[in-house]
Structure formats: C-alpha cells, structure tokens
Coordinates of C-alpha atoms in Angstrom, one line a residue:
M175 CA 0.2 0.0 -0.5
L176 CA 1.0 3.5 0.6
E177 CA 3.4 3.3 3.1
K178 CA 5.9 1.3 1.2
V179 CA 5.7 3.7 -2.0
F180 CA 6.1 6.7 0.2
K181 CA 8.6 5.6 3.4
D182 CA 12.0 6.4 2.2
H183 CA 9.9 9.6 0.1
V184 CA 6.8 11.5 -0.7
P185 CA 7.1 11.9 -4.8
L186 CA 4.1 15.2 -5.2
D187 CA 3.3 14.0 -8.3
V188 CA 1.9 10.0 -6.3
I189 CA 0.3 11.6 -3.4
Q190 CA -0.8 14.1 -6.4
D191 CA -2.7 11.2 -7.9
A192 CA -3.5 9.0 -4.8
M193 CA -6.7 11.7 -4.3
G194 CA -6.9 12.9 -7.4
V195 CA -6.3 16.8 -8.3
M196 CA -9.4 18.7 -8.7
G197 CA -12.8 16.4 -7.3
P198 CA -16.1 16.9 -5.0
W199 CA -13.8 15.9 -2.2
H200 CA -11.4 19.0 -2.8
I201 CA -14.7 21.1 -3.8
V202 CA -15.7 20.2 -0.2
I203 CA -13.1 21.0 1.5
A204 CA -12.1 24.2 -0.2
I205 CA -15.3 25.6 -0.2
A206 CA -15.1 25.0 3.7
L207 CA -11.8 26.2 4.0
S208 CA -13.2 29.7 2.4
L209 CA -15.8 30.2 4.8
V210 CA -13.5 31.2 7.5
K211 CA -12.7 34.4 6.3
F212 CA -16.1 35.6 6.6
P213 CA -15.0 36.3 9.6
V214 CA -11.2 37.4 9.6
A215 CA -13.0 39.9 7.3
W216 CA -15.4 41.0 10.0
H217 CA -13.2 41.5 12.3
Q218 CA -9.9 43.1 10.4
L219 CA -12.9 45.4 9.6
S220 CA -14.3 46.1 13.2
I221 CA -13.1 49.2 14.8
V222 CA -14.7 51.2 11.7
F223 CA -18.5 50.5 14.3
L224 CA -17.2 50.1 16.8
A225 CA -15.3 52.9 17.3
P226 CA -17.2 54.6 14.6
P227 CA -16.5 59.6 13.7
T228 CA -19.7 60.4 16.9
N229 CA -19.8 63.8 17.5
F230 CA -19.8 65.0 21.1
S231 CA -20.5 68.1 23.4
C232 CA -19.9 68.7 27.0
I233 CA -22.3 68.9 29.6
S234 CA -21.8 71.4 31.9
P235 CA -20.6 70.8 35.3
Q236 CA -21.5 72.2 38.5
S237 CA -18.9 74.5 38.9
S238 CA -19.6 75.8 35.9
T239 CA -21.6 79.2 36.1
N240 CA -24.6 80.5 32.5
G241 CA -21.7 82.5 31.6
S242 CA -19.2 79.9 31.0
M243 CA -18.2 79.6 27.8
I244 CA -18.8 75.6 27.2
M245 CA -16.1 73.9 24.6
K246 CA -16.6 69.5 23.5
C247 CA -13.4 68.7 26.0
Y248 CA -12.8 72.1 28.3
V249 CA -15.1 75.0 29.7
D250 CA -14.3 78.2 30.7
I251 CA -16.3 78.9 34.0
G252 CA -13.9 82.4 34.2
N253 CA -11.5 84.5 35.5
G254 CA -9.9 82.5 32.3
T255 CA -9.8 78.7 34.0
M256 CA -10.6 76.2 32.2
E257 CA -12.0 73.0 33.7
K258 CA -12.1 69.5 32.5
C259 CA -14.6 68.1 31.0
T260 CA -15.7 65.0 32.9
S261 CA -19.1 64.2 31.4
F262 CA -20.1 64.0 28.5
K263 CA -23.3 63.8 25.3
Y264 CA -23.3 62.1 22.3
D265 CA -25.7 62.1 19.2
K266 CA -26.7 58.4 19.6
R267 CA -28.7 58.8 15.4
I268 CA -27.0 56.1 14.2
F269 CA -25.1 54.5 16.4
R270 CA -27.1 53.9 20.0
E271 CA -23.7 52.7 21.8
S272 CA -19.6 52.3 20.2
I273 CA -16.7 52.4 22.9
I274 CA -16.2 55.3 22.3
T275 CA -19.8 57.0 24.3
E276 CA -19.1 53.4 26.3
W277 CA -15.5 54.9 28.3
D278 CA -15.5 57.9 27.3
L279 CA -13.1 57.8 24.0
V280 CA -12.5 61.5 23.3
C281 CA -10.5 64.6 24.2
D282 CA -7.6 63.5 25.5
R283 CA -8.8 59.9 25.2
E284 CA -9.5 60.3 21.5
Q285 CA -5.9 58.0 20.9
L286 CA -7.2 54.7 22.2
T287 CA -9.3 54.1 19.7
N288 CA -5.9 53.9 17.7
V289 CA -4.9 51.2 19.9
V290 CA -7.3 48.8 19.6
Q291 CA -6.7 48.7 14.9
S292 CA -2.8 49.0 16.6
C293 CA -3.2 45.9 18.8
T294 CA -5.6 44.3 16.2
M295 CA -3.6 44.7 13.5
F296 CA -0.5 43.6 15.5
G297 CA -2.1 40.5 16.5
V298 CA -3.0 39.4 13.6
L299 CA 0.6 39.4 13.1
M300 CA 2.0 38.0 16.5
G301 CA -0.9 34.7 15.7
N302 CA 1.0 34.1 11.8
F303 CA 4.0 33.5 13.7
L304 CA 2.6 31.7 16.4
F305 CA 0.2 28.8 14.7
S306 CA 3.0 29.0 11.6
S307 CA 4.8 27.4 14.3
V308 CA 2.3 25.1 16.4
A309 CA 0.3 23.9 12.6
D310 CA 4.9 22.5 11.8
R311 CA 4.8 21.3 14.9
I312 CA 1.2 19.7 15.7
G313 CA -0.4 19.5 12.3
R314 CA -3.2 21.6 10.3
K315 CA -5.5 20.7 11.6
K316 CA -6.0 20.8 15.3
P317 CA -4.3 24.5 15.0
L318 CA -7.0 25.1 13.1
M319 CA -10.2 23.9 15.4
I320 CA -8.0 25.8 18.3
A321 CA -7.6 29.4 16.3
I322 CA -11.4 29.4 15.8
A323 CA -12.5 28.8 18.8
L324 CA -10.4 31.0 20.6
Q325 CA -10.9 33.1 18.7
S326 CA -15.1 33.2 19.0
I327 CA -14.9 33.1 22.6
T328 CA -12.9 36.0 22.9
G329 CA -15.8 37.9 20.7
V330 CA -18.2 36.8 22.3
I331 CA -16.2 38.1 25.9
S332 CA -15.5 41.4 24.7
A333 CA -18.4 42.1 23.8
Y334 CA -19.5 41.6 28.0
V335 CA -16.1 43.4 29.8
A336 CA -16.5 46.4 31.8
W337 CA -13.3 48.2 31.6
Y338 CA -11.6 49.2 28.1
E339 CA -8.4 47.7 29.0
L340 CA -9.7 43.9 29.3
F341 CA -12.0 45.2 26.0
L342 CA -8.7 45.6 24.6
L343 CA -7.1 41.9 25.7
F344 CA -9.4 40.4 24.1
K345 CA -9.7 42.0 21.7
F346 CA -5.8 40.7 21.1
I347 CA -6.0 37.7 21.9
S348 CA -9.2 37.8 19.3
A349 CA -6.7 39.0 16.6
I350 CA -3.8 36.7 17.5
A351 CA -6.6 33.2 16.5
T352 CA -8.0 35.6 13.4
G353 CA -4.5 35.4 12.2
G354 CA -4.0 31.8 12.7
T355 CA -7.2 31.2 10.8
M356 CA -6.0 33.4 7.9
L357 CA -2.5 31.0 8.4
V358 CA -4.1 27.9 9.3
S359 CA -6.8 27.0 6.2
F360 CA -5.1 28.4 3.6
V361 CA -1.9 26.5 4.4
L362 CA -4.2 23.2 5.1
L363 CA -6.5 24.1 1.3
M364 CA -3.4 24.7 -1.3
E365 CA -1.7 21.7 0.7
I366 CA -4.7 19.5 -0.4
V367 CA -5.8 20.6 -4.4
G368 CA -3.6 19.7 -6.7
I369 CA -0.8 21.8 -8.0
E370 CA -2.3 22.9 -11.1
W371 CA -4.7 24.5 -9.0
R372 CA -3.2 26.4 -7.0
S373 CA -3.6 29.4 -8.2
A374 CA -6.9 29.9 -9.6
M375 CA -7.5 28.2 -6.0
S376 CA -5.1 31.0 -3.7
V377 CA -7.8 33.8 -5.7
L378 CA -11.4 32.2 -4.9
F379 CA -10.0 31.7 -1.2
H380 CA -10.5 35.3 -1.1
V381 CA -14.1 35.9 -2.2
P382 CA -15.3 35.9 0.8
F383 CA -13.4 38.2 2.6
I384 CA -14.0 40.8 0.0
I385 CA -17.9 39.2 0.7
G386 CA -17.1 39.4 4.2
H387 CA -16.1 43.3 3.8
I388 CA -19.1 44.3 2.6
T389 CA -21.4 42.4 4.4
T390 CA -19.3 44.4 7.2
P391 CA -21.9 48.0 7.2
L392 CA -24.8 45.6 6.9
V393 CA -24.2 43.5 10.2
A394 CA -23.7 47.3 11.6
Y395 CA -27.0 48.5 10.7
L396 CA -28.5 45.5 12.3
T397 CA -26.7 46.0 15.2
H398 CA -26.9 50.0 16.0
T399 CA -24.9 48.6 19.8
W400 CA -21.1 47.5 19.8
Q401 CA -22.2 45.2 21.2
K402 CA -24.3 43.5 19.6
F403 CA -22.3 44.5 16.2
Q404 CA -19.5 42.7 18.6
M405 CA -21.9 39.2 19.0
A406 CA -22.7 39.1 15.7
I407 CA -19.6 38.5 13.8
S408 CA -17.9 36.6 17.1
I409 CA -21.2 33.9 17.3
P410 CA -20.7 32.4 13.8
A411 CA -17.9 31.0 14.8
I412 CA -19.1 29.0 16.7
F413 CA -20.3 26.9 13.4
L414 CA -17.0 26.6 11.9
L415 CA -16.0 24.5 15.0
S416 CA -17.8 21.7 13.2
Y417 CA -15.2 21.6 11.0
Y418 CA -13.6 19.4 12.4
W419 CA -15.9 15.6 12.1
I420 CA -15.7 17.0 8.0
I421 CA -11.9 19.3 7.5
P422 CA -9.2 16.2 7.3
E423 CA -5.8 16.4 8.7
S424 CA -2.7 17.2 5.5
P425 CA -1.9 13.8 4.2
R426 CA 0.9 15.8 2.9
W427 CA 1.7 17.5 6.6
L428 CA 1.2 13.5 7.9
F429 CA 3.8 11.9 5.5
A430 CA 6.2 14.7 6.0
I431 CA 6.0 13.9 10.4
G432 CA 6.3 9.9 9.1
R433 CA 3.1 9.0 9.4
P434 CA 2.0 7.2 6.4
A435 CA -0.1 5.3 7.6
E436 CA -3.1 8.2 8.7
A437 CA -2.6 9.9 5.5
E438 CA -3.1 6.7 3.6
I439 CA -6.9 5.9 5.1
I440 CA -6.9 9.7 3.9
L441 CA -6.3 9.6 1.3
I442 CA -8.5 6.7 0.6
K443 CA -11.5 8.0 1.3
A444 CA -10.2 11.4 -1.2
A445 CA -9.8 8.7 -3.8
R446 CA -13.4 7.1 -3.1
R447 CA -15.5 10.8 -2.8
N448 CA -14.0 11.0 -5.7
K449 CA -14.6 8.1 -7.6
I450 CA -11.1 7.9 -7.8
P451 CA -9.8 3.9 -8.7
L452 CA -8.4 2.2 -5.6
E453 CA -6.1 0.3 -7.6
N454 CA -4.4 3.5 -8.2
N455 CA -3.3 3.7 -4.4
V456 CA -1.6 0.3 -3.6

C-alpha cells in the first residue's frame, strides 16, 4: 500500500494521483475552508463600526455658571480658568452605542480608539508567527480548530467586559486567533488541492474575505450597538467548529512527519469520494 511507496520519500505527483487533482472531495473542503474568511474580514474591519466618528458635546459641570463658555473638551468657568470636561453628551442618531460612548474615548482619550486597531493588526501578525510554528509541530487541523474556537470565545467575551483594558486584551487575543485561522486554513487548502489548481484556488479562497468586508456595514446597520455588533461577528465562528468532523488533516504533513498510515486512510477516502479507482492507491 501507500506506506511502502512513501517509506523513503514523498513524491508529490504520487500523493496527488492518490486523491486526485480536483474533485468533489476537494471542492467541499475548499468551500468549507474559505468560509473561515468571513469572520476574519469582520474582525479586521470591526473598528470602523466599534468606534465610528461620533459628534459629542460637553455636559456643563456643576462648577460652571450661566456665563461659562462650554467647548467640547474644556469649560471656561470665568477669570481665565479652564476646567476639564468630565461628562459628555453624544449624538446617537446613527450609532446608539459604541466603544467611544461606552468609555468616553474622546478628547485626551481619543487615541485609545487607534490603540484598539493597532493591537488588532499586531495580534494578527503575532497569530501568523505563532500558529505557523504550532501548525508545523502538531499539524494543520488542530491549530485551525483552536484558532476558530479562540476567535469566537474571546470575541463574545469582549462584548461583555466592563473595562476598556479588558476589551483591548480580548480583542488582542481574538486578533491572534484571527491571524491563525487566516494562515492555517490557507496552508491546509494549498496542501490538499492539485498543484495546477493552487493559483486559482488562492484567488477564489479570498472571495469570502471580500464579501465579508462588503457585508460588515450591513451587520453594523442591523445591530446598532457595539455589543450586538461584536456578538454578531463572533458567534458565526462557533458553527465553524463543526469542521472537526469535516476537514481532514493534511496528508502531506502526515507523510512529512512519518505517519503514512494515517495519511493513507485520508487519501483512500478522498479517492472514493472523487471516484478514483483504489487500485491507483496501491
């Protein structure tokens, strides 16, 4: 069987001949893996609707008088004395609640909204490095499942935290998981499809990512508050955990680490689904 063929080396053409170049088995897996890009796109673009531009005004403090000049961030209470505004009124005609209104991220705290996006993108970068190492050690499937679960759980938790610092922490962890799903799902797809299909699939794989960006405003429009929006972009990933029973481990990775017997089982299933005679796998 295949274990004898791959005892000393792993010829790529033989692996591909065993499971086919592109068939129903490949298509199901390719579609499933590409759906991972929807929550990835939502999380990457989420800051636009978590912290949208918001008009605000200062609520006059008790120490002000009728003649006080009230500005956005300070109040002139007379005699050249400026008092920092500590309470704000927000325009909620478009977005009822955002992280800006939740934690008063205006005036001298305005840059904290940029910190959220910076941490998100840095987390995605860290996720790529971290999960690339993990995927080489324990396989492609397990890290993908871990990343999907982590992305969903931390995304949901971040919608319920009471402090900005905790929100930032869970968004960062979620971003690490997002980077992991991006990388591992792409690697797994490229290791399964035939070489001649890799260029086309690498393009088609990102179509849901584009659609995810397009649909993000719709999700924000339907939710109105940042908590509901954060929940809406995080919960769908829970259903992707069903991939544990759908997505196989990469046969190429199994062969590379010396586990041909497990790879053979996957290739035989692929051959049957793609209607390739099993004699080709001997």
